[in-house]
Every structure is written in structure tokens, then in C-alpha cells.
Coordinates of C-alpha atoms in Angstrom, one line a residue:
Chain R
M111 CA -33.2 9.0 -11.9
I112 CA -32.3 5.8 -10.0
S113 CA -35.0 3.4 -8.8
V114 CA -34.3 0.2 -7.0
K115 CA -37.0 -2.1 -5.7
N116 CA -36.6 -5.3 -3.7
L117 CA -33.1 -5.8 -5.2
T118 CA -31.6 -9.1 -4.3
K119 CA -28.2 -10.5 -5.3
I120 CA -27.0 -14.0 -4.5
Y121 CA -23.5 -15.0 -5.4
K122 CA -22.7 -18.6 -6.0
V123 CA -19.3 -19.2 -4.5
Y124 CA -17.2 -22.4 -5.1
R125 CA -16.1 -24.1 -1.9
K126 CA -13.1 -26.4 -1.9
T127 CA -13.6 -29.5 0.1
G128 CA -9.9 -30.6 0.0
N129 CA -10.8 -33.8 -1.8
L130 CA -9.3 -33.5 -5.2
I131 CA -11.8 -35.9 -7.0
K132 CA -14.7 -34.1 -5.4
D133 CA -13.3 -30.7 -6.2
I134 CA -12.9 -31.5 -9.8
F135 CA -16.0 -33.6 -10.5
F136 CA -18.5 -32.7 -7.8
R137 CA -18.0 -29.1 -7.1
K138 CA -19.9 -27.6 -4.2
Y139 CA -21.2 -24.1 -4.4
E140 CA -22.4 -22.0 -1.6
D141 CA -25.0 -19.2 -1.9
I142 CA -24.0 -15.9 -0.4
L143 CA -26.7 -13.3 0.0
A144 CA -25.1 -10.0 -0.9
L145 CA -28.2 -7.9 -1.2
D146 CA -31.5 -8.7 0.5
K147 CA -34.5 -6.9 -1.0
V148 CA -32.9 -3.5 -1.1
S149 CA -35.1 -0.6 -2.1
F150 CA -34.4 3.1 -2.6
E151 CA -34.8 6.0 -5.0
I152 CA -32.2 8.7 -5.9
G153 CA -33.2 11.9 -7.6
K154 CA -31.3 14.3 -9.9
N155 CA -28.3 16.2 -8.5
E156 CA -28.3 14.2 -5.2
L157 CA -25.1 13.1 -3.6
V158 CA -25.7 10.0 -1.6
G159 CA -23.2 8.4 0.7
F160 CA -23.3 4.7 0.9
I161 CA -21.6 3.3 3.9
G162 CA -21.1 -0.1 5.5
P163 CA -18.4 -2.5 6.6
N164 CA -16.5 -4.8 4.2
G165 CA -18.9 -7.2 2.4
A166 CA -22.0 -5.2 3.3
G167 CA -23.2 -5.0 -0.3
K168 CA -22.1 -1.4 -1.2
T169 CA -20.0 -2.3 -4.2
T170 CA -22.4 -5.0 -5.3
T171 CA -25.2 -2.3 -5.4
L172 CA -23.0 0.0 -7.5
K173 CA -22.1 -2.8 -9.8
I174 CA -25.7 -3.7 -10.4
L175 CA -26.6 0.0 -10.9
S176 CA -23.8 0.4 -13.5
G177 CA -24.7 -2.8 -15.4
I178 CA -21.7 -4.9 -14.5
L179 CA -23.7 -7.4 -12.5
Y180 CA -27.0 -9.1 -13.2
P181 CA -29.4 -8.9 -10.3
T182 CA -30.8 -12.2 -8.9
S183 CA -34.3 -10.6 -8.5
G184 CA -35.9 -7.2 -8.0
K185 CA -36.3 -4.1 -10.2
V186 CA -33.6 -1.7 -11.2
S187 CA -34.0 1.4 -13.4
V188 CA -31.3 3.9 -14.0
L189 CA -32.1 6.9 -16.3
G190 CA -35.0 4.7 -17.5
F191 CA -32.7 1.8 -18.6
F192 CA -32.2 -1.6 -17.2
P193 CA -28.4 -1.3 -16.6
F194 CA -27.4 -4.8 -17.5
D195 CA -28.6 -4.3 -21.1
K196 CA -25.6 -2.0 -21.4
K197 CA -27.2 0.2 -24.0
E198 CA -24.8 2.8 -25.5
A199 CA -27.2 5.6 -24.6
F200 CA -27.0 4.5 -21.0
L201 CA -23.3 3.9 -20.8
K202 CA -22.6 7.3 -22.3
Q203 CA -24.4 9.0 -19.3
I204 CA -22.7 7.2 -16.5
S205 CA -19.2 6.8 -15.0
F206 CA -17.7 4.5 -12.4
V207 CA -14.6 5.4 -10.5
M208 CA -13.1 2.7 -8.4
G209 CA -10.3 3.5 -5.9
Q210 CA -8.8 0.1 -6.3
R211 CA -9.0 -0.3 -10.0
N212 CA -7.8 1.8 -12.9
Q213 CA -8.9 2.3 -16.4
L214 CA -5.8 4.1 -17.5
I215 CA -3.4 2.5 -19.9
W216 CA -0.5 1.6 -17.6
D217 CA 2.4 2.0 -20.0
L218 CA 1.3 5.2 -21.7
P219 CA 0.7 8.7 -20.6
A220 CA -2.8 9.4 -19.3
I221 CA -3.5 11.8 -22.3
D222 CA -3.6 8.6 -24.5
T223 CA -6.4 7.2 -22.4
F224 CA -8.2 10.6 -22.6
F225 CA -7.9 10.6 -26.4
L226 CA -9.2 7.0 -26.5
N227 CA -12.2 8.0 -24.3
K228 CA -12.8 11.0 -26.6
E229 CA -13.4 8.5 -29.4
I230 CA -15.3 6.0 -27.3
Y231 CA -17.7 8.6 -26.0
E232 CA -17.8 10.3 -29.4
L233 CA -16.9 13.8 -28.0
D234 CA -16.4 16.6 -30.4
E235 CA -13.0 18.3 -30.4
E236 CA -14.2 21.5 -28.8
K237 CA -16.0 19.8 -26.0
F238 CA -13.1 17.5 -25.3
K239 CA -10.6 20.3 -25.2
K240 CA -12.9 22.4 -23.0
N241 CA -13.5 19.6 -20.5
L242 CA -9.9 18.5 -20.4
Q243 CA -8.8 22.1 -19.8
K244 CA -11.3 22.5 -17.0
L245 CA -10.5 19.2 -15.3
T246 CA -6.8 19.5 -15.5
T247 CA -7.0 23.1 -14.1
I248 CA -9.1 22.0 -11.1
F249 CA -6.6 19.2 -10.3
S250 CA -3.5 21.4 -11.3
A251 CA -2.5 18.4 -13.4
K252 CA -1.5 19.9 -16.8
K253 CA 2.0 18.4 -16.7
L254 CA 0.9 15.1 -15.2
I255 CA -1.2 14.1 -18.2
Q256 CA 2.0 13.7 -20.3
K257 CA 3.8 11.4 -17.8
P258 CA 3.4 7.6 -18.3
V259 CA 0.8 6.3 -15.8
K260 CA 3.2 3.8 -14.3
M261 CA 5.4 6.7 -13.2
L262 CA 2.6 8.6 -11.3
S263 CA 2.0 8.4 -7.6
L264 CA -1.2 6.9 -6.3
G265 CA -2.7 10.4 -5.6
E266 CA -1.7 11.6 -9.1
R267 CA -3.1 8.5 -10.7
M268 CA -6.4 9.0 -8.9
K269 CA -6.6 12.5 -10.3
M270 CA -6.0 11.1 -13.8
E271 CA -8.7 8.5 -13.2
F272 CA -11.2 11.2 -12.3
I273 CA -10.3 13.1 -15.5
A274 CA -10.7 10.0 -17.6
A275 CA -14.0 9.1 -16.0
L276 CA -15.5 12.6 -16.3
L277 CA -14.4 13.9 -19.7
H278 CA -17.8 12.9 -21.2
Q279 CA -19.7 14.8 -18.4
P280 CA -21.7 11.8 -17.1
K281 CA -25.1 12.5 -15.5
I282 CA -24.6 9.7 -12.9
I283 CA -21.3 9.0 -11.2
F284 CA -20.6 5.9 -9.1
L285 CA -17.6 6.5 -6.8
D286 CA -16.3 3.4 -5.0
E287 CA -13.8 4.2 -2.3
P288 CA -12.3 7.0 -4.4
T289 CA -10.0 8.2 -1.6
I290 CA -8.7 4.8 -0.5
G291 CA -4.9 4.8 0.2
L292 CA -4.5 8.5 -0.5
D293 CA -2.7 11.0 1.8
I294 CA -4.8 13.7 3.5
F295 CA -3.9 16.3 0.9
S296 CA -5.0 14.2 -2.0
Q297 CA -8.1 13.1 -0.1
E298 CA -8.9 16.8 0.3
A299 CA -8.3 17.6 -3.3
I300 CA -10.6 14.7 -4.4
R301 CA -13.3 15.7 -2.0
N302 CA -13.2 19.3 -3.2
F303 CA -13.3 18.2 -6.7
I304 CA -16.4 16.0 -6.2
K305 CA -18.2 18.8 -4.5
D306 CA -17.4 21.3 -7.3
Y307 CA -18.2 18.9 -10.0
Q308 CA -21.6 18.1 -8.6
K309 CA -22.4 21.7 -8.2
E310 CA -21.3 22.7 -11.7
F311 CA -22.7 19.8 -13.7
Q312 CA -25.7 18.9 -11.6
A313 CA -24.6 15.3 -11.5
T314 CA -26.1 12.6 -9.4
I315 CA -23.4 10.9 -7.3
I316 CA -23.3 7.8 -5.2
L317 CA -20.3 7.5 -3.1
T318 CA -19.1 4.6 -1.0
S319 CA -16.2 5.1 1.4
H320 CA -14.6 3.6 4.4
Y321 CA -13.8 7.1 5.4
L322 CA -16.9 8.5 7.0
E323 CA -15.2 11.9 6.6
D324 CA -15.7 11.7 2.9
V325 CA -19.4 11.1 3.4
K326 CA -19.8 13.7 6.1
R327 CA -18.1 16.3 4.0
L328 CA -19.9 15.6 0.7
A329 CA -23.3 13.9 1.2
K330 CA -26.5 15.3 2.7
R331 CA -28.1 11.9 2.4
L332 CA -26.8 8.7 3.9
I333 CA -27.6 5.1 3.2
I334 CA -26.2 2.6 5.7
I335 CA -26.1 -0.9 4.6
N336 CA -24.9 -4.1 6.4
K337 CA -25.3 -7.8 5.5
G338 CA -27.2 -6.8 2.4
K339 CA -29.9 -4.9 4.2
I340 CA -30.4 -1.1 4.5
L341 CA -30.3 -0.1 8.1
Y342 CA -30.8 3.6 7.5
D343 CA -31.7 5.9 4.6
G344 CA -32.0 9.6 5.5
S345 CA -30.2 12.8 6.2
L346 CA -26.9 13.0 8.0
T347 CA -28.4 15.2 10.7
A348 CA -31.5 13.0 11.2
I349 CA -29.3 10.0 12.0
L350 CA -28.2 11.6 15.2
Q351 CA -31.7 12.4 16.2
K352 CA -32.9 8.9 15.4
F353 CA -30.1 6.8 16.8
S354 CA -28.0 8.9 19.1
S355 CA -29.1 9.0 22.7
V356 CA -26.0 10.7 24.2
K357 CA -24.3 14.1 24.3
Y358 CA -20.8 15.0 25.2
V359 CA -20.3 17.8 27.8
S360 CA -16.8 19.3 27.9
L361 CA -15.6 21.6 30.7
I362 CA -12.5 23.7 31.2
L363 CA -12.4 24.0 35.0
E364 CA -11.5 27.3 36.7
K365 CA -9.9 25.6 39.6
E366 CA -9.5 22.1 41.0
I367 CA -12.5 20.8 42.8
K368 CA -13.4 17.8 44.8
K369 CA -13.9 14.6 42.9
E370 CA -17.2 13.8 44.6
V371 CA -18.7 17.1 43.2
L372 CA -17.6 16.2 39.7
F373 CA -18.4 12.5 39.8
K374 CA -21.9 13.3 40.9
I375 CA -22.6 13.9 37.2
G376 CA -21.1 10.5 36.3
K377 CA -17.7 9.1 35.6
P378 CA -16.0 11.4 33.1
I379 CA -14.5 9.8 30.0
V380 CA -11.7 12.4 30.1
Y381 CA -10.4 13.9 33.3
Q382 CA -7.1 15.8 33.0
F383 CA -7.2 19.1 34.9
P384 CA -8.4 21.5 33.7
K385 CA -10.3 19.5 31.1
V386 CA -13.2 17.2 31.9
V387 CA -15.5 15.4 29.4
F388 CA -18.7 13.6 30.3
R389 CA -20.8 11.3 28.2
I390 CA -24.4 11.7 29.3
Q391 CA -27.9 10.6 28.2
K392 CA -29.7 13.3 26.1
K393 CA -32.7 13.3 28.5
D394 CA -30.5 14.2 31.4
L395 CA -28.9 17.2 29.7
P396 CA -31.0 20.0 31.3
Q397 CA -30.4 18.7 34.8
V398 CA -26.7 18.2 34.2
V399 CA -26.2 21.7 32.8
A400 CA -28.2 23.2 35.7
Y401 CA -26.0 21.2 38.2
I402 CA -22.8 22.4 36.5
N403 CA -23.9 26.1 36.5
D404 CA -24.8 25.8 40.1
Q405 CA -21.9 23.7 41.6
I406 CA -18.9 23.8 39.3
P407 CA -16.8 26.8 38.5
Y408 CA -15.7 26.6 34.9
L409 CA -14.0 28.8 32.2
D410 CA -15.6 27.1 29.3
L411 CA -18.5 24.7 28.6
A412 CA -19.2 22.9 25.3
I413 CA -22.0 20.5 24.4
E414 CA -21.4 18.2 21.5
D415 CA -23.3 15.6 19.6
E416 CA -22.1 12.0 19.5
K417 CA -19.8 11.5 16.5
I418 CA -21.5 10.0 13.5
E419 CA -18.8 7.3 13.4
E420 CA -19.9 6.2 16.9
V421 CA -23.6 6.2 15.9
V422 CA -22.9 4.0 12.8
K423 CA -20.6 1.7 14.8
N424 CA -23.4 1.2 17.3
L425 CA -25.9 0.5 14.6
F426 CA -23.7 -2.3 13.2
K427 CA -23.1 -3.7 16.7
N428 CA -26.8 -3.7 17.4
Q429 CA -27.5 -5.5 14.2
Q430 CA -25.1 -8.2 15.1
Chain O
M285 CA -15.4 3.5 -36.3
G286 CA -13.1 6.2 -34.9
K287 CA -13.0 4.5 -31.5
Y288 CA -11.7 1.3 -32.9
F289 CA -9.1 3.0 -34.9
S290 CA -7.9 4.6 -31.7
V291 CA -7.8 1.1 -30.1
F292 CA -5.7 0.0 -33.1
T293 CA -3.2 2.9 -32.8
L294 CA -2.9 2.6 -29.0
T295 CA -2.1 -1.1 -29.2
L296 CA 0.8 -0.2 -31.5
K297 CA 1.9 2.5 -29.0
E298 CA 1.8 -0.1 -26.2
Y299 CA 4.2 -2.3 -28.2
F300 CA 6.6 0.5 -28.7
A301 CA 6.6 1.1 -24.9
Y302 CA 8.3 -2.3 -24.6
R303 CA 10.4 -2.4 -27.8
L304 CA 13.0 -4.9 -26.4
N305 CA 10.3 -7.3 -25.3
F306 CA 8.8 -7.3 -28.7
L307 CA 12.1 -7.8 -30.5
I308 CA 13.0 -10.8 -28.3
W309 CA 9.5 -12.2 -29.0
R310 CA 10.3 -11.9 -32.7
L311 CA 13.6 -13.7 -32.3
R312 CA 11.7 -16.5 -30.6
V313 CA 9.2 -16.7 -33.5
F314 CA 12.0 -16.6 -36.1
I315 CA 13.8 -19.5 -34.4
G316 CA 10.5 -21.3 -34.5
F317 CA 10.5 -20.8 -38.3
L318 CA 14.1 -21.9 -38.8
V319 CA 13.7 -25.3 -37.1
P320 CA 11.1 -26.9 -39.4
F321 CA 12.4 -25.0 -42.4
F322 CA 15.9 -26.5 -42.2
L323 CA 14.5 -29.9 -41.2
W324 CA 12.3 -30.1 -44.3
L325 CA 14.9 -28.6 -46.5
T326 CA 17.3 -31.4 -45.5
I327 CA 14.6 -34.0 -46.2
T328 CA 13.7 -32.7 -49.6
K329 CA 17.3 -32.3 -50.6
Q330 CA 17.8 -36.1 -49.9
V331 CA 14.5 -37.3 -51.1
K332 CA 13.8 -35.4 -54.3
N333 CA 10.1 -35.9 -54.2
F334 CA 8.6 -36.3 -50.7
S335 CA 4.9 -37.1 -51.2
G336 CA 4.6 -34.5 -53.9
Y337 CA 6.8 -31.9 -52.2
E338 CA 10.1 -30.9 -53.7
E339 CA 12.7 -28.5 -52.4
E340 CA 11.2 -25.6 -54.2
S341 CA 7.6 -26.3 -52.9
I342 CA 8.7 -26.9 -49.3
V343 CA 10.7 -23.6 -49.3
S344 CA 7.7 -21.9 -50.7
Y345 CA 5.4 -23.4 -48.0
F346 CA 7.6 -22.4 -45.1
F347 CA 8.3 -18.9 -46.6
F348 CA 4.6 -18.1 -46.7
S349 CA 3.9 -19.9 -43.5
H350 CA 6.3 -17.6 -41.6
L351 CA 4.7 -14.6 -43.2
L352 CA 1.2 -15.6 -42.4
A353 CA 1.6 -17.5 -39.1
Y354 CA 1.3 -14.6 -36.7
F355 CA -0.9 -12.7 -39.1
I356 CA -3.6 -15.4 -38.6
L357 CA -2.8 -16.9 -35.3
G358 CA -1.4 -13.9 -33.4
T359 CA -3.8 -12.6 -30.9
R360 CA -4.2 -10.4 -27.8
T361 CA -7.2 -12.3 -26.6
V362 CA -5.0 -14.3 -24.4
D363 CA -5.2 -11.4 -21.9
I364 CA -9.0 -11.8 -21.5
A365 CA -9.1 -14.7 -19.1
G366 CA -6.7 -12.9 -16.7
Q367 CA -8.9 -9.8 -17.0
I368 CA -11.9 -11.8 -16.1
Q369 CA -10.2 -13.3 -13.1
N370 CA -8.8 -10.0 -11.8
G371 CA -11.9 -8.0 -12.7
E372 CA -10.1 -5.7 -15.1
I373 CA -12.7 -6.6 -17.7
I374 CA -15.1 -4.3 -15.8
N375 CA -13.4 -1.4 -17.5
F376 CA -14.6 -2.6 -20.9
L377 CA -18.1 -3.4 -19.7
L378 CA -18.6 0.2 -18.6
K379 CA -17.7 1.7 -21.9
P380 CA -20.1 2.3 -24.8
M381 CA -18.2 0.1 -27.3
S382 CA -18.3 -3.5 -28.5
F383 CA -15.9 -5.8 -26.6
F384 CA -15.6 -8.0 -29.7
Y385 CA -14.7 -5.1 -31.9
Y386 CA -12.3 -3.8 -29.3
Y387 CA -10.4 -7.1 -29.3
F388 CA -10.6 -7.5 -33.0
F389 CA -8.9 -4.2 -33.6
R390 CA -6.3 -4.9 -30.9
D391 CA -5.6 -8.2 -32.7
L392 CA -5.4 -6.4 -36.0
A393 CA -2.6 -4.1 -34.7
D394 CA -0.8 -7.1 -33.4
K395 CA -1.1 -9.0 -36.7
I396 CA 0.0 -6.1 -38.9
L397 CA 3.0 -5.4 -36.8
N398 CA 4.0 -9.1 -36.7
F399 CA 3.4 -9.4 -40.4
L400 CA 5.7 -6.5 -41.2
L401 CA 8.5 -7.8 -39.1
S402 CA 8.2 -11.4 -40.3
F403 CA 8.4 -10.0 -43.9
F404 CA 11.5 -8.2 -43.0
E405 CA 13.0 -11.3 -41.3
V406 CA 12.4 -13.7 -44.2
F407 CA 13.4 -11.2 -46.8
L408 CA 16.8 -10.8 -45.0
F409 CA 17.2 -14.5 -44.4
F410 CA 16.5 -15.4 -48.0
K411 CA 18.9 -12.7 -49.2
I412 CA 21.7 -13.7 -46.9
F413 CA 21.4 -17.4 -47.8
S414 CA 20.8 -16.6 -51.5
I415 CA 17.6 -18.7 -51.5
P416 CA 15.4 -17.8 -54.5
F417 CA 12.1 -16.1 -53.5
P418 CA 9.1 -18.3 -54.1
Q419 CA 6.6 -17.3 -56.7
V420 CA 3.1 -16.2 -55.7
N421 CA 0.4 -18.2 -57.4
L422 CA -1.7 -15.3 -58.8
Q423 CA -4.3 -17.5 -60.3
F424 CA -5.5 -18.6 -56.9
L425 CA -5.1 -15.2 -55.3
P426 CA -8.9 -14.7 -54.8
F427 CA -9.0 -18.1 -53.0
F428 CA -6.0 -17.1 -50.9
F429 CA -7.8 -13.9 -49.7
L430 CA -11.0 -15.9 -49.1
F431 CA -9.2 -18.5 -46.9
L432 CA -7.1 -15.9 -45.3
T433 CA -10.2 -14.0 -44.2
L434 CA -11.8 -17.2 -43.0
G435 CA -8.6 -18.1 -41.1
L436 CA -8.5 -14.7 -39.4
F437 CA -12.0 -14.8 -38.1
L438 CA -11.9 -18.5 -37.1
S439 CA -8.7 -17.9 -35.2
F440 CA -10.3 -14.8 -33.5
Y441 CA -13.5 -16.6 -32.4
L442 CA -11.6 -19.8 -31.3
N443 CA -9.3 -17.7 -29.2
L444 CA -12.2 -15.8 -27.7
L445 CA -13.9 -19.0 -26.7
I446 CA -10.8 -20.4 -25.0
S447 CA -10.5 -17.1 -23.1
F448 CA -14.1 -17.1 -22.0
F449 CA -13.3 -20.3 -20.1
G450 CA -12.1 -17.8 -17.5
F451 CA -15.7 -17.1 -16.5
W452 CA -16.0 -20.6 -15.1
S453 CA -12.5 -21.6 -14.1
T454 CA -9.4 -20.0 -12.8
E455 CA -7.3 -22.7 -14.6
V456 CA -7.3 -21.3 -18.1
W457 CA -3.7 -22.0 -18.8
A458 CA -4.1 -25.8 -19.3
P459 CA -6.9 -25.6 -22.0
R460 CA -5.0 -22.9 -23.8
F461 CA -1.9 -25.0 -23.8
I462 CA -3.8 -28.0 -25.2
F463 CA -5.3 -25.6 -27.8
F464 CA -1.9 -24.3 -28.8
I465 CA -0.5 -27.9 -29.2
L466 CA -3.6 -28.9 -31.3
I467 CA -3.2 -25.8 -33.5
S468 CA 0.5 -26.4 -34.0
I469 CA -0.1 -30.0 -35.2
L470 CA -3.5 -29.8 -36.9
S471 CA -3.1 -26.4 -38.6
G472 CA 0.0 -27.4 -40.5
S473 CA 2.7 -25.2 -38.9
F474 CA 5.1 -28.2 -38.4
F475 CA 4.5 -29.8 -41.8
P476 CA 2.1 -29.4 -44.7
L477 CA -1.0 -31.4 -43.8
D478 CA -1.4 -33.0 -47.2
L479 CA 1.7 -35.1 -46.4
L480 CA -0.5 -37.1 -44.0
P481 CA -2.2 -40.3 -45.1
K482 CA -5.3 -39.5 -47.2
K483 CA -7.8 -40.8 -44.7
L484 CA -6.3 -38.8 -41.8
F485 CA -6.1 -35.7 -44.0
S486 CA -9.7 -36.1 -45.0
L487 CA -10.7 -36.2 -41.3
I488 CA -8.5 -33.2 -40.3
I489 CA -9.8 -31.1 -43.1
L490 CA -13.3 -31.4 -41.6
T491 CA -12.1 -29.6 -38.4
P492 CA -11.6 -25.8 -38.3
F493 CA -7.8 -26.1 -37.7
P494 CA -6.5 -26.4 -41.3
Y495 CA -8.3 -23.1 -42.1
L496 CA -6.1 -21.3 -39.5
F497 CA -2.9 -21.9 -41.4
F498 CA -2.6 -24.7 -43.9
L499 CA -5.2 -23.6 -46.4
P500 CA -4.3 -19.9 -46.7
V501 CA -0.6 -20.9 -47.0
K502 CA -1.4 -23.6 -49.5
M503 CA -3.5 -21.2 -51.6
I504 CA -0.6 -18.9 -52.1
S505 CA 2.3 -21.5 -52.3
S506 CA 1.1 -24.6 -54.2
P507 CA -2.6 -24.8 -54.6
K508 CA -2.6 -27.1 -57.5
T509 CA -1.4 -30.2 -55.5
L510 CA -4.3 -29.7 -53.2
M511 CA -6.8 -29.2 -56.0
N512 CA -6.2 -32.8 -57.0
K513 CA -7.4 -34.0 -53.6
I514 CA -10.3 -31.8 -52.7
D515 CA -12.7 -29.2 -54.1
L516 CA -12.0 -25.7 -53.0
Y517 CA -15.6 -24.6 -52.9
S518 CA -16.5 -27.4 -50.5
L519 CA -13.6 -26.4 -48.4
F520 CA -14.9 -22.8 -48.3
F521 CA -18.3 -24.0 -47.5
M522 CA -17.0 -26.1 -44.6
G523 CA -14.9 -23.1 -43.3
S524 CA -17.9 -20.8 -43.4
F525 CA -20.0 -23.4 -41.5
W526 CA -17.3 -23.5 -38.8
L527 CA -17.2 -19.7 -38.7
A528 CA -21.0 -19.5 -38.2
I529 CA -20.8 -22.0 -35.4
L530 CA -17.9 -20.3 -33.6
F531 CA -19.5 -16.9 -34.0
F532 CA -22.7 -18.0 -32.3
L533 CA -20.8 -20.0 -29.6
A534 CA -18.6 -17.0 -28.7
R535 CA -21.6 -14.7 -28.4
F536 CA -23.5 -17.2 -26.4
F537 CA -20.7 -17.9 -23.9
W538 CA -19.9 -14.2 -23.6
Q539 CA -23.5 -13.4 -22.6
K540 CA -23.8 -16.4 -20.4
G541 CA -20.5 -15.7 -18.7
L542 CA -21.3 -12.1 -18.0
K543 CA -24.7 -13.1 -16.6
S544 CA -23.3 -15.8 -14.3
F545 CA -20.0 -14.3 -13.3
S546 CA -19.9 -12.7 -9.9
F547 CA -16.9 -10.4 -10.0
W548 CA -17.1 -11.0 -6.3
G549 CA -14.6 -9.1 -4.4
R550 CA -13.1 -7.8 -7.6

């Protein structure tokens, strides 16, 4: 469905020198490498999380895949099309929702944008009504669609954005930071919606987000990108096996014990009686558990993986 | 075509969302009509025949010029440069529709609304001041429609070209302002161009500007005075030549702009 091979994008950015004459007549441009020979494939009905810090190349990738940007080099194929050609048959099968940009007509109620999209995507009356009904029900937004967009809250507006973007039932959806700036309830509503939509319409979704929670809750596959290069492409669970070398051991102590006994395991990262948490190397886990069972009276013991956020953060740190 | 009809109706709806803004805008346009109208009326009252223009023909020229000014020159394409700069244009690029048609139908809504209001304004004005309504020259009506169509399309592509400047520079205001001044002088909105010395008039008539305003107005107000100076068929040929050039230039710069523009950080 989506195939990207050695995709490279270089931006030419104008740099001001501060000298007026030079800035007008001898402009200087700097090349910025946004994507560096990126390759990946995405199949039907996959939901892929694309994560990376600001300027990593996430949005650039989505913009090339949706046909907004022209790639500097490399091959891109989406649904068998070269996206930049912007063929009608291609555009009718995709949708791009950007958390920081809206396609709704600001001064008019969202329903007017929906009617415009009905015409633009040439939807028949029945399909339009059915989809609109379904989408407004999922979002509990039947009344909101009649309110001028400028009078909606950010969360309400985002719901309208989703409806406008999905009325034509796209096969591929690009979601760029769809939950940015939303409160936790709206974030939850959007996440649930994405999950349900993918299930029901068998859509392929690429999601970028600063909130790893979005990706953890929605995507099985994760692509981590930084400085235009892919650092990791695989399952969410495999990333822990591959890059995480630590485990967290939490204990609820039965009674206070000597520090020396506890600290033999290592310096705890949390020590507030009765709770103690140790960060230990994976390879040491059997010995540590055996030592705890043998030497430390406890009420509860829990062993947890390192948080994905930590793993990703370390990945970026190591790259730098 | 249904999609473009929707664009047309939505543009009208947008205007009605800001009715007061629109009415104030019309007031500004109407004042813009009054100034040259009274100036030229005073001149022709004192000098009975000013280079072939009498009171009746000058009234006729400005009557039709007010009716047609914003029908031909009115445009929503001025928004485009800003949309390029802030990335809003992305919304259009993702939709299965022609950007050119989209703006053409948006312009059309703008033109029709402005035309209806200017008709109402001059009708009221002529009635209040008991100025006799000018006669339409029916004999030249086909030429009027021909030059009106040319003017509409030339204005559309010229405006698009100015807006596409936004792909390469953030400073679009200055070229648009110069363009506006050029249009005001060279299209004949301040005075009928055939008042100019013959040599200067022959030069200006070679540019696309007189097609935007002067020629359509002249065709419906007093075409015969122009007929003595120039052949209408050659004018039509020249206008079509400009239209072909501007059409290809607009398409070329649109494609080139899209390919080179980065939308970086937008």
C-alpha cells in the first residue's frame, strides 16, 4: 500500500546575513537535510506510529506521502500512485488530519464544510448521510455541526476536523499530532475513535504524535525517526527487548529493615517506607529476586519493564 | 461541476457572515466612484468637448465603469499569497479539485455580489440626482461581451500570478500594491484612456491593462469614438494573445512554486 525507498528531502532555507544589500541581491540559502534515505513499507489495515523529536522528519514524511511535497530523491508509491502527481483517484482515497491546521471554514458551521466535501469527493446523498450520521454519533457531535466553527472549543473543533476528513471513507489516513493541545478527555475520545475507525473501515493509518501514549494505545508498529534517519522500525514490544537493558523491581516492605541489607541490591530510585523501587540490569534479575526472597520480608513484589518513553529517550540520546 | 457550485455558494455565505464589513467595503468603493465622476463632470460642464468627451459621454463612461469595475477587477486571489506563507494552501492541495477552478468560482461569487450592489448604488445615485441613465450601445453588445470575457480572464490570471509570488518571497504586499497602482492608471479607472496623447495611447493599448477595464466599458458606453482610432478585431487578437501568455505563465509558476516550495515548519 505504501512503499518508500531511499527517500531524501533537502529543504533550501534562506539565511539572512544582516547586510541589506546582500540579503536582497545575493541571497544565501542553506541546505537542510530533512530526510536521509528513508525506506519502509506499510501494508493494508496497519496502524503505524511515527515518533521523533521536533524537526526529526515525521511531518515531512507525511507531506511527501500525501503529495504536498516533492521529494528530492528516492522512490515513493502510495496506493500505486506517485503522490505529488495529485491524481484525483489518489486524493479521493487519502485524508490528512493535522492537529495544528484546520480545513473547516472558520466563519460558518462545520456542516457547510461537510456539504462542500460531499461535492468535492462526489459522495452520493445516501453515503454522505450514512457516514455523517455514523461519525457524529461516535463523537456525540450532532448539535456541534450546526455551530459556527469559530465558536467551538479546540476539542470540539478537532472532532469536526475528523468528521470532515473521514466523510469520504479514505483508505489511507495521515494523522499529524491529532491530539495536540487537547485535554485528557478529548484525547481519549480521539484515540477511541481512531481505533474504532481503523477496525471498521480497514483503513491504513500513519500517526505522528508527541504523546507516546497515543502511539502506545493505538499502534502495534512503531517507526522512530530522528535527524531524518529511521532509528527503529518494528513492534512496540520488540523495542523493549532490543533496546531496554533494565527492569524495575518494586517492593512493599513488611517491616523496616537495615539499609545495608536493602542497598546490597543497589541504590533504590525510590525509598519511602514501605515502598522501595530498584532499577536493575536485566541480566541480574534472577539473582536479585532470589536475594529478595531470601533476605527481605515483603508484602508485595512487582517487576516492570522500562517505560517506552525512557527507551525512546535513550535512543535519541545515544544518537546524539 | 457540483463542487465548484458549492464553492460559489459558500463564498456568498461567508460574505453574509460579515455583512457590516461588506457594506463598509461597498461604501469605500462608492466613494471611489464619486471622486472621478464629479471631477470629470465639472470639467465637461466647463469645457463642452474635452478631447471628444462631452458631459453625456463622460457620465456614461463612469456609470458603466462603476458597474463593471469590481465585476472585472474584484478578486479573492489576494488571499493566496498569505495561504502559501502560512501553509493554509495545503488544505487545497489535498483535495481532488482544481485550485484554479476553485478560485475562479470564488471570484465569480465575489464579482456577482459586487455587481448587484454597484447596480443598486448607481441606480439610486442617478435617481436621487436626477441624472438621465446612459444608453447602452446595442450594436456593439457582442464586442462588449467579448471584451468583458477577456477582461475577466486576464484579471484572474494576472492576479494569480501576483499571488504566486508568495512561493518565493514573503514580501508580496509591495508588488501587489504596484500592480494595483498600475491597474488604476493604465486600465482607465481614473480617466478614459483615449484622452491620452495618441502615441501614449497606442503604447498602452499593447499592454494587457486596458482590457481589464477601459475596453469593456468603452464597448458599452461610446465605442464609436474608439473605432476611429483602432480596429476592434486587432484589439481582440491582442487581448487573446495576452490571455494565452498569462494562462501558460500562471500554470508554469504554479507548478514550479509547488515543486520548489518547502512548506517547512508549516
